[in-house]
Amino acid sequence: NAGVTQTPKFQVLKTGQSMTLQCAQDMNHNSMYWYRQDPGMGLRLIYYSASEGTTDKGEVPNGYNVSRLNKREFSLRLESAAPSQTSVYFCASKRQVTTYEQYFGPGTRLTVT
Amino acid sequence: GENVEQHPSTLSVQEGDSAVIKCTYSDSASNYFPWYKQELGKRPQLIIDIRSNVGEKKDQRIAVTLNKTAKHFSLHITETQPEDSAVYFCAASNASGGSYIPTFGRGTSLIVHP
C-alpha cells in the first residue's frame, strides 16, 4: 500500500495563478483532511471531508476550495494564489468512526511569489 | 471551539536525559488526545494517544499523562536519544461525535544533543 500520496512535492506560483493539489489514499479511509503548516503555527485545518460526498470548512478556508472526487481522492484548489498561501500543505486520512489515528501524506511545499 | 496551548516551543536536552512537553486544552468535552512526531522534512506520525477514561499510558520510553480536572496532558520521553530529535505536536478533540476534527498545538522542537 502506498498510504497517502500527494502531488506535486514542490510548486512555485506567481501571485494570481491557480493550481490544484492532489491527494489520494489507498487505505479505504472514510475521512480526509487538508492542513497547512507554517513555522510556529502547528497544523491548521483548511477543509475536511468526513465521508465521500461531503466537505466542510476548517479553521482557515479562505482562498481555497476542495473536491472529494471519490472515496480515494481529495483535491485542494487555490483559485488566485497569494503570498500568504506560501506554506507546506499536508493531506491526511482517517479510517472508521471508532479509530482516530490520522495518516498524513508527504506534503507539498508551495511558494507564492 | 477548542484551543490547545503547547509548551515549550523549543526543548534542548542531553542524550539520556528525560524530556517533558505539556499541553493544555479548553473544551471539557474533549476526550481524545494524540501526540504526533514530525522529523525534519517528513510527515507527522502518531506516536501515542490517550483517551479521557485513562490517566496514563506508556509505550517503551514514551508515556502520556492526562489530568482532566486541570485540562492538561503531557508527553514524557525517558532516556532520550538523538533520533528523538523532531517536532512534537499534541492535539485534542471530542471524538464521540460524527466528525473527528482535532485541534493541534503549535509544536515543540525537541533537540537531543549527543
XYZ file of C-alpha atoms in Angstrom:
227
model
C 0.000 0.000 0.000
C 1.231 3.491 -0.854
C -0.771 5.039 2.020
C -1.478 8.741 1.444
C 0.154 10.297 -1.609
C 0.323 13.936 -2.660
C 1.332 15.682 -5.856
C 3.246 17.794 -6.537
C 6.018 17.733 -3.909
C 7.117 21.289 -4.677
C 5.482 24.159 -6.535
C 6.279 27.807 -7.177
C 3.448 30.076 -8.275
C 3.178 33.732 -9.133
C 0.552 35.829 -7.366
C -2.798 35.363 -9.057
C -2.043 31.971 -10.593
C -4.208 28.972 -9.814
C -3.348 25.371 -9.072
C -4.762 22.154 -7.652
C -3.019 19.998 -5.068
C -3.856 16.338 -5.427
C -4.235 13.804 -2.626
C -5.089 10.117 -2.801
C -5.256 7.286 -0.255
C -5.458 3.569 -0.864
C -6.465 2.525 2.663
C -10.249 2.730 2.105
C -10.465 5.536 4.676
C -13.668 7.498 5.045
C -12.384 10.870 6.266
C -9.855 13.094 4.547
C -8.321 16.433 5.541
C -6.237 19.292 4.212
C -3.890 21.144 6.588
C -1.392 23.899 6.160
C 1.760 24.079 8.274
C 3.528 27.361 8.869
C 6.538 27.892 11.180
C 5.406 28.167 14.799
C 1.735 27.722 13.889
C 1.246 23.977 14.080
C -1.185 22.237 11.748
C -4.230 24.308 10.808
C -7.223 22.700 9.169
C -8.285 24.159 5.828
C -11.094 21.782 4.795
C -12.146 18.267 5.631
C -14.387 15.571 4.213
C -15.994 13.292 6.781
C -17.130 10.905 4.074
C -17.431 10.641 0.322
C -19.779 13.335 -0.957
C -19.351 15.752 1.955
C -16.924 18.613 2.578
C -16.756 21.216 5.344
C -14.687 24.269 6.172
C -11.988 24.150 8.789
C -10.178 26.905 10.630
C -8.590 28.675 7.619
C -10.697 28.046 4.459
C -10.471 31.471 2.811
C -8.825 31.363 -0.618
C -9.250 27.606 -1.015
C -11.763 25.170 -2.452
C -11.892 21.386 -2.256
C -13.367 18.468 -4.125
C -13.912 14.962 -2.776
C -13.751 13.304 -6.169
C -14.396 9.795 -4.822
C -13.532 7.854 -1.692
C -9.830 7.799 -2.611
C -9.190 11.351 -3.783
C -9.474 14.770 -2.154
C -8.105 17.789 -4.011
C -7.355 21.329 -2.826
C -7.605 24.243 -5.248
C -6.119 27.705 -4.989
C -8.049 29.896 -7.430
C -5.874 33.015 -7.171
C -2.707 32.379 -5.207
C -1.436 34.979 -2.748
C 1.947 35.203 -0.943
C 0.105 34.478 2.343
C -0.615 30.995 0.968
C 3.076 30.137 0.927
C 3.155 27.088 3.193
C 3.580 23.347 3.426
C 0.307 21.563 2.733
C -0.479 18.157 4.201
C -3.312 15.858 3.275
C -4.430 13.292 5.853
C -6.947 10.485 6.089
C -8.646 8.548 8.872
C -10.335 5.178 8.916
C -13.690 4.464 10.505
C -15.639 6.329 13.162
C -14.162 4.488 16.135
C -10.483 4.887 15.255
C -8.812 8.263 15.325
C -5.256 7.955 14.015
C -4.675 10.301 11.092
C -2.323 9.197 8.329
C -0.525 12.067 6.661
C 0.819 12.435 3.150
C 4.397 13.579 2.469
C 3.387 17.214 1.992
C 3.524 19.804 -0.786
C 5.814 22.791 -0.336
C 4.182 25.767 -2.071
C 5.841 29.137 -2.618
C 3.867 32.076 -3.991
C 5.954 34.998 -5.235
C -14.148 25.944 19.781
C -11.221 24.072 21.229
C -7.956 25.870 21.986
C -4.730 23.934 22.613
C -1.650 25.558 24.113
C 1.683 23.697 23.924
C 4.903 24.419 25.841
C 7.773 24.801 25.471
C 8.200 25.746 21.826
C 11.805 24.514 21.926
C 13.397 21.973 24.255
C 17.073 21.121 24.270
C 18.339 18.133 26.292
C 21.412 15.955 26.566
C 21.246 12.367 25.366
C 19.976 10.164 28.178
C 18.012 12.939 29.891
C 14.223 12.991 30.119
C 12.037 15.411 28.163
C 8.568 16.637 29.068
C 6.215 18.528 26.780
C 2.999 19.976 28.171
C -0.337 20.869 26.578
C -3.481 22.459 27.922
C -6.902 22.415 26.322
C -10.031 24.482 26.827
C -13.018 22.299 25.882
C -14.073 19.978 28.695
C -15.865 17.804 26.100
C -12.534 16.782 24.526
C -11.878 13.114 25.173
C -9.092 12.027 22.823
C -5.507 13.322 22.926
C -2.955 12.147 20.341
C 0.712 13.046 20.018
C 2.427 13.237 16.636
C 6.147 13.265 15.855
C 7.438 15.042 12.767
C 11.055 14.547 11.772
C 12.689 17.223 9.657
C 11.196 17.260 6.158
C 8.889 14.332 6.911
C 5.194 13.841 7.576
C 3.670 13.826 11.093
C 3.188 10.337 12.518
C 1.182 9.234 15.537
C 3.405 8.029 18.391
C 0.975 7.670 21.283
C -2.550 8.672 22.240
C -4.744 8.673 25.321
C -8.455 8.745 25.930
C -10.158 10.569 28.745
C -11.061 7.408 30.649
C -7.355 6.725 31.251
C -4.905 8.755 33.337
C -1.632 7.439 31.939
C -0.392 5.350 29.038
C 3.119 4.046 28.354
C 4.865 2.645 25.315
C 8.514 1.785 25.968
C 10.348 5.106 26.518
C 7.356 7.352 25.923
C 4.386 7.998 28.170
C 1.445 10.365 28.215
C -0.406 11.585 31.290
C -3.792 13.276 31.407
C -5.324 15.462 34.095
C -8.955 16.052 33.103
C -9.693 18.306 36.043
C -6.900 20.706 35.151
C -7.374 20.130 31.412
C -3.769 19.346 30.700
C -1.807 16.434 29.310
C 1.893 15.798 28.921
C 4.308 13.733 26.853
C 7.236 12.191 28.698
C 10.252 10.772 26.898
C 12.842 8.977 29.037
C 16.446 8.123 28.127
C 16.349 10.435 25.123
C 18.332 9.523 22.024
C 19.454 11.681 19.075
C 16.791 10.037 16.910
C 14.154 11.534 19.227
C 15.060 14.952 17.790
C 11.936 16.150 15.976
C 8.921 18.427 16.301
C 6.191 17.020 18.515
C 2.549 18.081 18.230
C -0.216 17.479 20.725
C -3.882 17.578 19.773
C -7.277 17.445 21.453
C -10.701 16.526 20.155
C -14.182 15.419 21.045
C -14.077 12.030 19.381
C -17.610 10.949 20.260
C -19.407 12.914 17.557
C -19.796 12.055 13.893
C -16.853 14.117 12.611
C -13.335 13.890 14.007
C -11.712 17.338 13.996
C -8.615 17.564 16.196
C -7.152 20.895 17.245
C -3.347 20.852 17.216
C -0.879 22.668 19.427
C 1.814 24.765 17.789
C 4.508 22.169 18.241
C 7.656 21.642 20.308
C 11.032 21.313 18.648
C 12.991 18.739 20.689
C 16.752 18.719 20.197
C 18.723 15.873 21.750
C 22.459 16.562 21.916
C 24.758 13.519 21.737
